[in-house]
Structures are given as C-alpha cells and as structure tokens.
Short mmCIF file of C-alpha atoms in Angstrom, two decimals:
data_model
loop_
_atom_site.label_atom_id
_atom_site.label_comp_id
_atom_site.label_asym_id
_atom_site.label_seq_id
_atom_site.Cartn_x
_atom_site.Cartn_y
_atom_site.Cartn_z
CA MET A 1 -49.33 157.76 -87.73
CA GLY A 2 -50.68 155.63 -84.87
CA LEU A 3 -48.06 153.41 -83.29
CA TYR A 4 -49.17 150.21 -81.63
CA ARG A 5 -47.64 147.26 -79.85
CA ASP A 6 -49.14 143.81 -80.24
CA GLU A 7 -48.40 140.12 -80.28
CA ALA A 8 -48.95 138.24 -83.51
CA VAL A 9 -48.45 135.03 -85.42
CA VAL A 10 -46.92 135.40 -88.89
CA LEU A 11 -49.38 133.71 -91.25
CA ARG A 12 -47.72 134.26 -94.60
CA THR A 13 -45.52 136.64 -96.54
CA TYR A 14 -45.47 138.08 -100.03
CA LYS A 15 -42.50 139.64 -101.78
CA LEU A 16 -42.83 143.37 -102.37
CA GLY A 17 -40.50 145.42 -104.54
CA GLU A 18 -36.74 144.92 -104.28
CA ALA A 19 -36.26 143.83 -100.69
CA ASP A 20 -39.55 144.33 -98.82
CA ARG A 21 -42.27 141.94 -97.82
CA ILE A 22 -45.96 142.18 -97.06
CA ILE A 23 -46.49 140.23 -93.86
CA VAL A 24 -49.92 138.84 -93.02
CA LEU A 25 -50.27 138.58 -89.26
CA LEU A 26 -52.91 137.32 -86.88
CA THR A 27 -52.62 139.71 -83.96
CA ALA A 28 -53.83 139.17 -80.41
CA THR A 29 -55.96 142.32 -80.30
CA ARG A 30 -56.39 143.69 -83.84
CA GLY A 31 -57.44 140.62 -85.79
CA LYS A 32 -55.75 139.98 -89.12
CA VAL A 33 -53.27 142.68 -90.15
CA ARG A 34 -51.40 143.15 -93.40
CA ALA A 35 -48.23 145.13 -92.90
CA VAL A 36 -45.13 146.10 -94.88
CA ALA A 37 -41.75 145.13 -93.48
CA LYS A 38 -39.07 147.16 -95.25
CA GLY A 39 -35.78 145.61 -96.33
CA VAL A 40 -36.44 142.25 -94.65
CA ARG A 41 -35.30 140.20 -97.63
CA ARG A 42 -31.76 141.54 -97.27
CA THR A 43 -29.47 139.18 -95.39
CA LYS A 44 -28.50 142.01 -93.05
CA SER A 45 -32.10 142.80 -92.11
CA ARG A 46 -32.46 143.25 -88.37
CA PHE A 47 -35.73 141.40 -88.15
CA GLY A 48 -36.26 139.53 -91.43
CA GLY A 49 -35.53 136.19 -89.78
CA ARG A 50 -38.19 136.83 -87.18
CA LEU A 51 -40.97 137.39 -89.69
CA GLU A 52 -41.13 133.86 -91.04
CA PRO A 53 -44.33 131.84 -90.75
CA PRO A 54 -45.45 130.57 -88.27
CA SER A 55 -43.34 132.52 -85.74
CA ARG A 56 -45.06 134.18 -82.80
CA VAL A 57 -43.71 137.69 -82.40
CA SER A 58 -44.10 140.84 -80.39
CA LEU A 59 -44.09 143.82 -82.72
CA LEU A 60 -44.15 147.56 -82.86
CA GLY A 61 -46.27 148.57 -85.80
CA TYR A 62 -47.80 151.71 -87.23
CA GLU A 63 -51.09 152.25 -88.93
CA GLY A 64 -50.96 153.03 -92.62
CA ARG A 65 -53.58 154.08 -95.15
CA ASN A 66 -53.78 150.74 -96.94
CA LEU A 67 -51.16 148.60 -95.26
CA ASP A 68 -49.66 148.96 -91.80
CA GLY A 69 -45.91 149.12 -91.26
CA ILE A 70 -43.58 147.21 -88.97
CA ASN A 71 -40.88 149.03 -87.02
CA GLN A 72 -39.54 146.46 -84.58
CA VAL A 73 -40.00 142.74 -84.00
CA GLU A 74 -39.04 140.47 -81.13
CA THR A 75 -39.51 136.70 -81.25
CA VAL A 76 -41.84 135.25 -78.63
CA ASP A 77 -41.63 131.69 -80.00
CA ALA A 78 -40.14 130.66 -83.34
CA TYR A 79 -41.47 127.08 -82.90
CA ALA A 80 -38.02 125.94 -84.00
CA PRO A 81 -38.72 122.15 -83.84
CA LEU A 82 -41.28 122.59 -86.65
CA ARG A 83 -38.47 123.47 -89.03
CA ARG A 84 -36.79 120.13 -88.59
CA ASP A 85 -39.78 117.97 -89.56
CA LEU A 86 -41.46 118.20 -92.95
CA GLU A 87 -44.76 116.72 -91.79
CA ARG A 88 -45.06 119.10 -88.86
CA MET A 89 -44.08 121.97 -91.13
CA THR A 90 -46.90 121.01 -93.51
CA ASP A 91 -49.31 120.77 -90.57
CA ALA A 92 -48.24 124.25 -89.45
CA GLY A 93 -48.93 125.45 -92.99
CA ALA A 94 -52.42 123.96 -92.77
CA LEU A 95 -53.04 125.74 -89.44
CA VAL A 96 -51.91 129.18 -90.58
CA GLU A 97 -53.71 128.86 -93.92
CA ALA A 98 -57.01 128.17 -92.14
CA ALA A 99 -56.38 130.98 -89.63
CA GLU A 100 -55.69 133.36 -92.51
CA GLN A 101 -58.92 132.42 -94.22
CA VAL A 102 -61.02 132.68 -91.07
CA GLY A 103 -59.37 135.79 -89.56
CA ARG A 104 -60.85 139.13 -90.52
CA GLU A 105 -59.01 142.41 -90.95
CA GLY A 106 -59.86 145.08 -88.39
CA GLU A 107 -61.85 142.64 -86.27
CA SER A 108 -60.27 141.56 -83.00
CA ASP A 109 -60.42 137.80 -82.44
CA PRO A 110 -58.43 136.86 -79.31
CA GLY A 111 -60.05 133.40 -79.32
CA LEU A 112 -58.62 132.56 -82.74
CA PHE A 113 -55.18 133.87 -81.72
CA LYS A 114 -55.24 131.73 -78.59
CA MET A 115 -56.35 128.65 -80.52
CA LEU A 116 -53.67 129.10 -83.16
CA THR A 117 -50.81 129.70 -80.72
CA GLY A 118 -51.97 126.72 -78.63
CA ALA A 119 -52.11 124.47 -81.69
CA LEU A 120 -48.68 125.59 -82.92
CA ARG A 121 -47.16 125.03 -79.48
CA THR A 122 -48.62 121.52 -79.28
CA LEU A 123 -47.48 120.75 -82.81
CA ALA A 124 -43.94 122.00 -82.20
CA TYR A 125 -43.25 120.57 -78.77
CA SER A 126 -45.15 117.26 -78.62
CA PRO A 127 -42.69 114.35 -78.62
CA GLN A 128 -44.84 112.57 -81.26
CA ARG A 129 -46.61 114.43 -84.07
CA PRO A 130 -50.29 114.53 -83.01
CA ALA A 131 -52.13 112.81 -85.88
CA LEU A 132 -55.38 114.68 -85.30
CA LEU A 133 -54.00 118.15 -84.58
CA VAL A 134 -54.98 119.80 -87.86
CA GLY A 135 -58.34 118.03 -87.93
CA ALA A 136 -59.08 118.98 -84.32
CA PHE A 137 -58.07 122.60 -85.03
CA TYR A 138 -60.48 122.66 -87.97
CA TRP A 139 -63.33 121.23 -85.85
CA LYS A 140 -62.68 123.83 -83.14
CA LEU A 141 -62.51 126.56 -85.78
CA LEU A 142 -65.89 125.50 -87.16
CA ALA A 143 -67.31 125.52 -83.63
CA ALA A 144 -65.87 129.00 -82.97
CA GLU A 145 -67.37 130.25 -86.24
CA GLY A 146 -70.73 128.80 -85.22
CA VAL A 147 -70.95 126.51 -88.24
CA VAL A 148 -69.96 123.16 -86.79
CA PRO A 149 -71.86 120.31 -88.48
CA VAL A 150 -74.27 118.25 -86.36
CA VAL A 151 -72.65 114.95 -85.34
CA GLU A 152 -74.87 113.85 -82.43
CA HIS A 153 -77.90 112.71 -84.44
CA CYS A 154 -79.50 112.81 -87.88
CA VAL A 155 -79.63 116.41 -89.02
CA ALA A 156 -82.91 115.75 -90.87
CA CYS A 157 -85.01 113.87 -88.29
CA GLY A 158 -83.05 113.66 -85.03
CA GLU A 159 -82.62 109.87 -85.19
CA PRO A 160 -79.61 108.99 -82.96
CA GLU A 161 -78.32 106.20 -85.22
CA VAL A 162 -76.49 107.77 -88.13
CA VAL A 163 -74.75 106.22 -91.14
CA SER A 164 -73.48 109.06 -93.33
CA PHE A 165 -72.02 112.56 -93.25
CA ASP A 166 -72.94 115.24 -95.73
CA VAL A 167 -71.50 118.76 -95.54
CA ALA A 168 -74.25 120.28 -97.68
CA SER A 169 -76.95 118.80 -95.41
CA GLY A 170 -75.18 120.15 -92.33
CA GLY A 171 -73.99 116.97 -90.61
CA THR A 172 -74.71 113.31 -90.04
CA LEU A 173 -77.74 111.49 -91.49
CA CYS A 174 -79.68 108.36 -90.58
CA ARG A 175 -80.32 105.38 -92.87
CA ALA A 176 -83.62 106.86 -94.11
CA HIS A 177 -82.06 110.22 -95.06
CA ARG A 178 -78.59 109.05 -95.94
CA GLN A 179 -76.56 111.20 -98.30
CA GLY A 180 -72.87 111.99 -98.76
CA ALA A 181 -70.06 109.78 -97.48
CA PRO A 182 -70.60 106.83 -95.14
CA VAL A 183 -69.38 107.36 -91.58
CA ASP A 184 -68.77 104.79 -88.84
CA ALA A 185 -69.28 104.98 -85.08
CA ALA A 186 -65.53 105.00 -84.32
CA THR A 187 -64.99 108.11 -86.45
CA LEU A 188 -67.93 109.89 -84.83
CA ALA A 189 -66.55 108.98 -81.41
CA VAL A 190 -63.30 110.76 -82.33
CA VAL A 191 -65.17 113.86 -83.51
CA ARG A 192 -67.30 113.89 -80.35
CA GLN A 193 -64.13 113.69 -78.26
CA VAL A 194 -62.78 116.80 -79.97
CA LEU A 195 -66.00 118.77 -79.67
CA GLY A 196 -67.02 117.40 -76.30
CA GLY A 197 -64.16 118.82 -74.22
CA ARG A 198 -61.79 115.84 -74.42
CA LEU A 199 -59.32 117.43 -76.82
CA VAL A 200 -56.24 116.20 -74.95
CA ASP A 201 -57.44 112.59 -75.26
CA ALA A 202 -58.23 113.10 -78.94
CA LEU A 203 -54.78 114.56 -79.65
CA ALA A 204 -53.15 111.56 -77.98
CA LEU A 205 -54.80 109.19 -80.47
CA PRO A 206 -52.34 107.51 -82.82
CA ALA A 207 -52.81 107.70 -86.59
CA SER A 208 -55.68 105.39 -87.61
CA PRO A 209 -58.39 105.26 -90.29
CA GLU A 210 -60.87 106.85 -87.83
CA VAL A 211 -58.52 109.73 -87.08
CA PHE A 212 -57.95 110.36 -90.81
CA ALA A 213 -61.69 110.16 -91.46
CA ALA A 214 -62.46 112.60 -88.63
CA ALA A 215 -59.84 115.02 -89.98
CA GLY A 216 -61.19 114.60 -93.52
CA MET A 217 -64.71 115.48 -92.33
CA ALA A 218 -63.38 118.66 -90.71
CA THR A 219 -61.48 119.63 -93.85
CA ALA A 220 -64.57 119.09 -96.01
CA ALA A 221 -66.75 121.11 -93.62
CA LEU A 222 -64.25 123.97 -93.37
CA GLU A 223 -63.76 124.07 -97.13
CA ALA A 224 -67.54 124.23 -97.58
CA HIS A 225 -67.75 127.05 -95.03
CA LEU A 226 -64.92 129.04 -96.63
CA GLU A 227 -66.13 128.19 -100.15
CA ARG A 228 -62.57 127.45 -101.24
CA ARG A 229 -60.16 124.55 -101.27
CA LEU A 230 -57.49 124.52 -98.59
CA LYS A 231 -54.10 123.82 -100.12
CA ALA A 232 -51.65 122.89 -97.38
CA VAL A 233 -53.75 120.14 -95.84
CA HIS A 234 -53.82 118.21 -99.11
CA LEU A 235 -50.07 118.44 -99.64
CA LEU A 236 -47.87 115.44 -98.81
CA GLY A 237 -50.95 113.33 -98.02
CA GLY A 238 -52.09 115.42 -95.07
CA ALA A 239 -55.47 115.10 -93.36
CA SER A 240 -57.70 115.21 -96.40
CA MET B 1 -58.83 157.41 -124.94
CA TYR B 2 -55.48 156.89 -126.72
CA THR B 3 -54.92 155.75 -130.29
CA ALA B 4 -54.99 151.98 -130.72
CA ALA B 5 -51.18 151.62 -131.04
CA VAL B 6 -50.48 153.57 -127.85
CA GLN B 7 -53.21 151.76 -125.93
CA ASP B 8 -51.80 148.38 -127.07
CA LEU B 9 -48.36 149.41 -125.83
CA ILE B 10 -49.76 150.48 -122.44
CA ASP B 11 -51.72 147.23 -122.16
CA GLU B 12 -48.67 145.09 -122.98
CA LEU B 13 -46.44 146.97 -120.53
CA GLY B 14 -49.15 146.68 -117.88
CA ARG B 15 -48.89 142.89 -118.07
CA LEU B 16 -45.31 142.98 -116.75
CA PRO B 17 -44.79 142.11 -113.08
CA GLY B 18 -44.87 145.11 -110.74
CA ILE B 19 -46.10 147.47 -113.47
CA GLY B 20 -49.47 149.04 -112.75
CA PRO B 21 -51.60 151.04 -115.19
CA LYS B 22 -49.96 154.37 -114.26
CA SER B 23 -46.42 153.00 -114.58
CA ALA B 24 -47.36 151.37 -117.90
CA GLN B 25 -48.62 154.72 -119.15
CA ARG B 26 -45.44 156.49 -118.00
CA ILE B 27 -43.14 153.93 -119.64
CA ALA B 28 -45.19 154.00 -122.85
CA PHE B 29 -44.89 157.77 -123.13
CA HIS B 30 -41.19 157.56 -122.36
CA LEU B 31 -40.76 155.07 -125.20
CA LEU B 32 -42.68 157.36 -127.53
CA SER B 33 -40.44 160.27 -126.61
CA VAL B 34 -37.07 158.50 -127.14
CA SER B 35 -35.46 158.17 -130.55
CA LYS B 36 -36.62 155.41 -132.86
CA ASP B 37 -33.21 153.69 -132.62
CA ASP B 38 -33.40 153.47 -128.83
CA ALA B 39 -36.89 151.99 -128.92
CA LEU B 40 -36.01 149.50 -131.64
CA ARG B 41 -32.88 148.43 -129.72
CA LEU B 42 -35.11 147.51 -126.75
CA ALA B 43 -37.51 145.64 -129.03
CA HIS B 44 -34.56 143.83 -130.66
CA SER B 45 -33.11 142.83 -127.26
CA ILE B 46 -36.43 141.31 -126.23
CA THR B 47 -36.74 139.43 -129.53
CA VAL B 48 -33.18 138.11 -129.38
CA ALA B 49 -33.51 137.06 -125.73
CA LYS B 50 -36.73 135.19 -126.46
CA GLU B 51 -35.18 133.49 -129.48
CA ARG B 52 -31.85 132.53 -127.98
CA VAL B 53 -32.51 132.00 -124.32
CA SER B 54 -33.96 128.76 -123.09
CA TRP B 55 -33.56 126.39 -120.15
CA CYS B 56 -30.53 124.12 -119.89
CA ARG B 57 -31.65 120.55 -120.58
CA ARG B 58 -29.40 119.27 -117.81
CA CYS B 59 -29.64 121.71 -114.88
CA PHE B 60 -32.57 123.97 -115.95
CA ASN B 61 -30.51 127.11 -115.53
CA ILE B 62 -30.93 129.82 -118.13
CA ALA B 63 -29.04 128.83 -121.26
CA GLU B 64 -28.25 130.50 -124.51
CA VAL B 65 -28.30 128.66 -127.81
CA GLN B 66 -24.70 127.73 -128.71
CA ALA B 67 -22.63 129.80 -131.11
CA GLY B 68 -23.21 128.83 -134.71
CA LEU B 69 -26.91 128.30 -134.17
CA HIS B 70 -28.39 131.50 -135.40
CA PRO B 71 -31.61 132.83 -134.02
CA GLY B 72 -34.38 131.78 -136.28
CA SER B 73 -32.66 128.47 -137.08
CA GLY B 74 -34.68 125.32 -136.45
CA LEU B 75 -32.81 124.42 -133.28
CA ALA B 76 -33.08 127.88 -131.77
CA GLN B 77 -36.78 128.03 -132.53
CA HIS B 78 -37.31 124.58 -131.10
CA ALA B 79 -35.45 125.43 -127.89
CA ALA B 80 -37.25 128.73 -127.43
CA SER B 81 -40.69 127.32 -128.01
CA GLU B 82 -40.42 124.45 -125.54
CA PRO B 83 -41.98 124.89 -122.13
CA ALA B 84 -39.84 124.49 -119.00
CA GLY B 85 -39.56 120.94 -117.75
CA ASP B 86 -39.49 119.13 -121.08
CA ALA B 87 -36.51 117.78 -122.98
CA HIS B 88 -34.31 120.61 -124.19
CA THR B 89 -31.68 120.93 -126.79
CA VAL B 90 -29.30 123.38 -125.14
CA LEU B 91 -26.78 123.27 -122.34
CA CYS B 92 -25.92 126.30 -120.22
CA ASP B 93 -22.37 127.71 -120.03
CA ILE B 94 -21.74 126.00 -116.70
CA CYS B 95 -22.81 122.54 -117.88
CA ARG B 96 -20.70 122.98 -121.05
CA ASP B 97 -17.59 123.92 -119.07
CA ALA B 98 -15.34 120.83 -118.91
CA ARG B 99 -13.39 122.31 -115.98
CA ARG B 100 -16.40 122.05 -113.64
CA ASP B 101 -16.63 119.09 -111.29
CA PRO B 102 -19.68 117.01 -112.31
CA LYS B 103 -19.55 114.98 -109.09
CA VAL B 104 -20.89 117.86 -107.00
CA ILE B 105 -24.33 119.32 -107.64
CA CYS B 106 -25.58 122.45 -105.92
CA VAL B 107 -29.39 122.53 -105.79
CA VAL B 108 -30.93 126.01 -105.91
CA GLU B 109 -34.47 127.34 -106.25
CA GLU B 110 -34.05 129.80 -109.13
CA SER B 111 -31.55 130.75 -111.84
CA ARG B 112 -30.92 133.98 -109.92
CA ASP B 113 -29.45 131.86 -107.13
CA VAL B 114 -26.93 130.36 -109.57
CA VAL B 115 -25.68 133.89 -110.27
CA ALA B 116 -25.39 134.58 -106.53
CA MET B 117 -23.42 131.36 -105.99
CA GLU B 118 -21.16 132.02 -108.98
CA LYS B 119 -20.26 135.45 -107.60
CA THR B 120 -18.62 133.74 -104.62
CA ARG B 121 -16.07 132.04 -106.97
CA GLU B 122 -15.94 129.28 -104.35
CA PHE B 123 -17.97 126.61 -106.10
CA ARG B 124 -16.63 124.61 -109.04
CA GLY B 125 -19.34 121.96 -109.36
CA LEU B 126 -22.58 121.94 -111.35
CA TYR B 127 -26.05 123.20 -110.45
CA HIS B 128 -29.62 122.01 -110.50
CA VAL B 129 -32.39 124.62 -110.59
CA LEU B 130 -35.60 123.36 -109.01
CA GLY B 131 -37.80 126.15 -110.34
CA GLY B 132 -39.23 127.11 -106.94
CA ALA B 133 -39.69 125.69 -103.47
CA ILE B 134 -42.24 123.56 -101.65
CA SER B 135 -44.87 125.87 -100.19
CA PRO B 136 -47.69 124.14 -98.30
CA ILE B 137 -49.72 127.34 -98.03
CA ASP B 138 -49.53 127.99 -101.78
CA GLY B 139 -50.21 124.34 -102.59
CA ILE B 140 -46.82 123.93 -104.30
CA GLY B 141 -45.71 120.35 -103.78
CA PRO B 142 -42.59 118.48 -104.92
CA ASP B 143 -44.39 117.38 -108.09
CA LYS B 144 -44.34 120.99 -109.31
CA LEU B 145 -40.54 121.23 -108.94
CA ARG B 146 -37.78 119.60 -111.00
CA VAL B 147 -37.10 116.97 -108.36
CA ARG B 148 -37.51 113.95 -110.63
CA GLU B 149 -34.99 115.47 -113.02
CA LEU B 150 -32.52 115.86 -110.14
CA ILE B 151 -32.87 112.23 -109.08
CA ALA B 152 -32.45 111.15 -112.70
CA ARG B 153 -29.06 112.93 -112.83
CA ILE B 154 -27.55 111.30 -109.74
CA SER B 155 -26.58 107.88 -111.03
CA PRO B 156 -25.71 108.55 -114.71
CA GLU B 157 -23.51 111.54 -113.80
CA GLY B 158 -21.81 109.72 -110.90
CA VAL B 159 -22.73 112.44 -108.40
CA GLU B 160 -20.95 112.10 -105.05
CA GLU B 161 -22.28 115.17 -103.24
CA VAL B 162 -25.49 117.18 -103.39
CA ILE B 163 -25.37 120.62 -101.76
CA LEU B 164 -28.80 121.93 -100.80
CA ALA B 165 -28.73 125.70 -101.29
CA THR B 166 -32.40 126.54 -100.95
CA ASN B 167 -33.38 129.83 -99.31
CA PRO B 168 -33.21 129.81 -95.50
CA ASN B 169 -36.94 130.53 -95.17
CA ILE B 170 -39.84 128.22 -94.37
CA GLU B 171 -40.37 127.18 -98.01
CA GLY B 172 -36.68 126.62 -98.67
CA GLU B 173 -36.31 124.59 -95.50
CA ALA B 174 -39.34 122.45 -96.36
CA THR B 175 -37.74 121.77 -99.75
CA ALA B 176 -34.38 120.91 -98.19
CA LEU B 177 -36.05 118.53 -95.72
CA TYR B 178 -37.94 116.82 -98.51
CA LEU B 179 -34.83 116.42 -100.67
CA THR B 180 -32.82 115.13 -97.71
CA LYS B 181 -35.44 112.43 -97.11
CA LEU B 182 -35.37 111.53 -100.78
CA LEU B 183 -31.58 111.46 -101.14
CA GLU B 184 -30.51 109.92 -97.84
CA HIS B 185 -30.88 106.36 -99.16
CA LEU B 186 -28.61 107.02 -102.14
CA PRO B 187 -24.86 106.44 -101.98
CA LEU B 188 -23.85 110.10 -101.84
CA LYS B 189 -23.16 112.92 -99.39
CA VAL B 190 -25.99 115.41 -98.82
CA THR B 191 -24.92 118.76 -97.37
CA GLN B 192 -26.70 122.05 -96.75
CA LEU B 193 -25.40 125.60 -96.84
CA ALA B 194 -24.51 126.85 -93.37
CA SER B 195 -26.85 129.30 -91.71
CA GLY B 196 -25.42 132.05 -89.57
CA LEU B 197 -24.43 135.65 -89.10
CA PRO B 198 -23.96 137.96 -92.08
CA VAL B 199 -20.53 139.52 -92.48
CA GLY B 200 -20.65 143.12 -91.28
CA GLY B 201 -23.72 142.61 -89.12
CA ASP B 202 -24.15 143.26 -85.40
CA LEU B 203 -24.56 140.30 -83.07
CA GLU B 204 -27.07 142.14 -80.90
CA TYR B 205 -29.49 142.48 -83.83
CA ALA B 206 -29.28 138.85 -84.91
CA ASP B 207 -32.58 137.04 -84.55
CA GLU B 208 -32.78 134.04 -82.23
CA LEU B 209 -33.12 131.44 -85.01
CA THR B 210 -30.09 132.70 -86.93
CA LEU B 211 -27.95 133.09 -83.83
CA GLY B 212 -29.04 129.65 -82.62
CA ARG B 213 -28.00 128.13 -85.91
CA ALA B 214 -24.72 130.02 -85.91
CA LEU B 215 -23.99 128.49 -82.52
CA GLU B 216 -25.11 125.06 -83.68
CA GLY B 217 -22.84 125.25 -86.73
CA ARG B 218 -19.81 126.75 -84.96
CA ARG B 219 -16.42 125.39 -85.96
CA THR B 220 -13.08 124.93 -84.30
CA ILE B 221 -10.46 127.48 -85.36
CA GLY B 222 -7.71 126.73 -82.86
CA GLY B 223 -6.69 124.59 -79.91
#
C-alpha cells in the first residue's frame, strides 16, 4: 500500500454504499485521481466537510487496486465566498466539470491544476463576478490541449478579414469560405485578448454581448473537442 | 447457464441499485433456498407497496392510499400508476394530520429527510419534498425539481415561514440559494437550518467551513 501526500481540487463526488463517497480529485502531481473516502457522509466524519467540490485540499492518500483511498484531509482553500452566490457556484461547477473531462487518470498535469486553482481563486475572491471567467478558462484549456481554434485569420485561406466561426472547420472563416455562426470584430477582439496574454484585461470586461459570444465560442469548441455536452455551463443561463 | 426462471430472477435482482451480478446470483439462490412462504411474503410486500404507496399530492412525500381504499381499487391503481410530479389523489399522513401547523413548510430534498426531521420531534409544520437538489455538474436545474409546486402552495395555504432544510453540501446550498432568491420577494419568513458542530464531536477535528459557520451562527446563552 503506497502512501502519498498531494494537493488536490475536489472535482465531484459520488455516493458509495452506506456512508462512503468516491471523490474525484485533480491532484497537483498525479493528474486525476478517483479515491474512496470512508464514512464521510456521516455528520461526525472528521473530514467529510473538507471533501466538497470545489475545495482545494492537502491530502494523505494510499494507492489501491482500482480506487485509491483517503486517510487524512486538510483544507488549503474552501473558496467559501463561492457558496454564498449561486452564479459563482454555477461557474465553479462549469470549471470543475471541464477540468474533470480534460484531466486524465495517472497522468500528471501540473499546468491544469495551476489553471484550475487560479480560476477558482479569481472566481471566489473577485469583488465582482468576472463575466468571462468560464469562457476564458475554456479558451486557455483548449490552448493547453493544443486544439485552440484559429481566430487570427480565415482557417481555409489565411484571409485576415473574417466573418464567421465554425468549430468543425477549426476556427474563423472569411466571406468566401463562410460557414457556421457569424462573428463580429468585437467578439474576436475579446478572444484575442484572452489568448494573447491580456487575460487580466479580459477578465475585467463587464458582461456584454461580445463577452457572451466569446464564451459561447469557447464552450462550442470545448464541447466539440470533448465530444460531449457540458452541463453546468448551460445551467441558469451561463456562458453558452 | 441457469434455467430460464432462475436467470430471470437473477436479471431482475441485478437491476436493483448497488446489486451487481454476483450479489444478484447470491440473493437469487438464497430466495430459492428459503421456504415458499418466506419468498411469497417478500413478493407480496413488494406488490402491496407498489399498489398502495404513491407520492403525496401536496408535499410529494411518500404517501399510502387511505384506509378504506383497497389495493386494486380504481383510486389505488390510479395513484400508483401516476408518475411523480403530476396531480395525485393521496395525501401523506403528515398532510392529513390536522394538528400540524400549515403555516410553516420545511423544504427537504428527499422523503428520507422527512423521516430524519420527524425523528427530532421538534417540528410541527408541514413539508415539501423537492425530489433532489440543483447540481450544475450533473445538469440538474430547478426545472427538474418540484419548485413550481412549492411556490404554488405558498399563497393558498397561507404559509408564513419556509424552512430550507437542504443538505449542507454544494448541491444543497445551491438549491437553498436559488429558493431564497425566489422566495425573498414574497411576504413570508425564509429560514435555513443552522450549520455547526455535531453533538459528541471533537472541536479539533471540525473542518474550517463547519467551524466557521458554527462561529457565524453562535447564539447568546447568558449575560
């Protein structure tokens, strides 16, 4: 039985048996881990309250044959302000859902862990809810996966003036090759801000049609990459 | 491998939650080994429960068809065949009890939570069972819960207080936040169960969120 210590974000939980839970974690050094936490559904559990999504925890785990086990848990950041705001809570759900889909078991991905903890911290502690946070996270996730759609020019001919965006074609298209949904220059400017190293400026943008459109493009592209529909982002009229 | 009857039994048992193929096989062989009376009693209990038990038309708690309506009667069959969420013909024991205070409604996620609340013997109002909780990650939104039915009860029943007793986890809290937003404009008091330390627990093992909330919700006991 190999013991290990790691930091992790709780992505989701499933009930198991009478009082146990399967906890899906994104760890800092071991990638995605599925582990059993015994007795955590009992009110007297020593660490049940710490294993709630999207808490960031420090844990002592052990390797199991199919599922790992969790021995001890300490909270690093419970992102408590998220729990007082339904919209931020839904956004957090959208972040952890995407991280769960992208994360791979047994494959270390410190970049994804850093991105997720950074996004959760920004979401929890920003005075105003950043309108583009989920969309920006999705764009960055696509970039990290190496599947970010082309947004600088027409994906078919390289023409700089583009009028539409089509996930199946791989990005933006010019008038001659247009396909998919129309896209305007303001929306593309927002996307280029996110991907071009001006994330802080992009996150400061207030809610606007361009911001929603940029987030919607990211959601469509990520859903196409994952080949499944993301649930949380579409709930309560999120960035869809 | 097995005769058709045994295989059917294993297949049916295997459809139950938490029962895998091996467990289904074990239970099936246990049922074959017990006396005929014992096995038929189990079958009868399942049949009776399915015939008599339905959802309360008012609070959506589990309800049994009232005395005098025999299983197999038109009303019992109608109640049993209706899916959850539609108009129902039965009221649960709590909604039928005239001694309960109809002005206070305790909102819970599942019928099991009603049982937990009733065990306290502290609550004398009525309940409303939502049938789950909002879960962004599972795509469960308010439209999949019995929220509309709750709102529809407020005015006709003259409700003065709604107690939110959803689970103190992320889904339960999302649900409570949503309901608070929805109810805050109505002329009633919206309260939530306190969150804090379990009786018999050790302070040193309390997690930061729970302890923080216990501090937040502390009350004056003297001075």
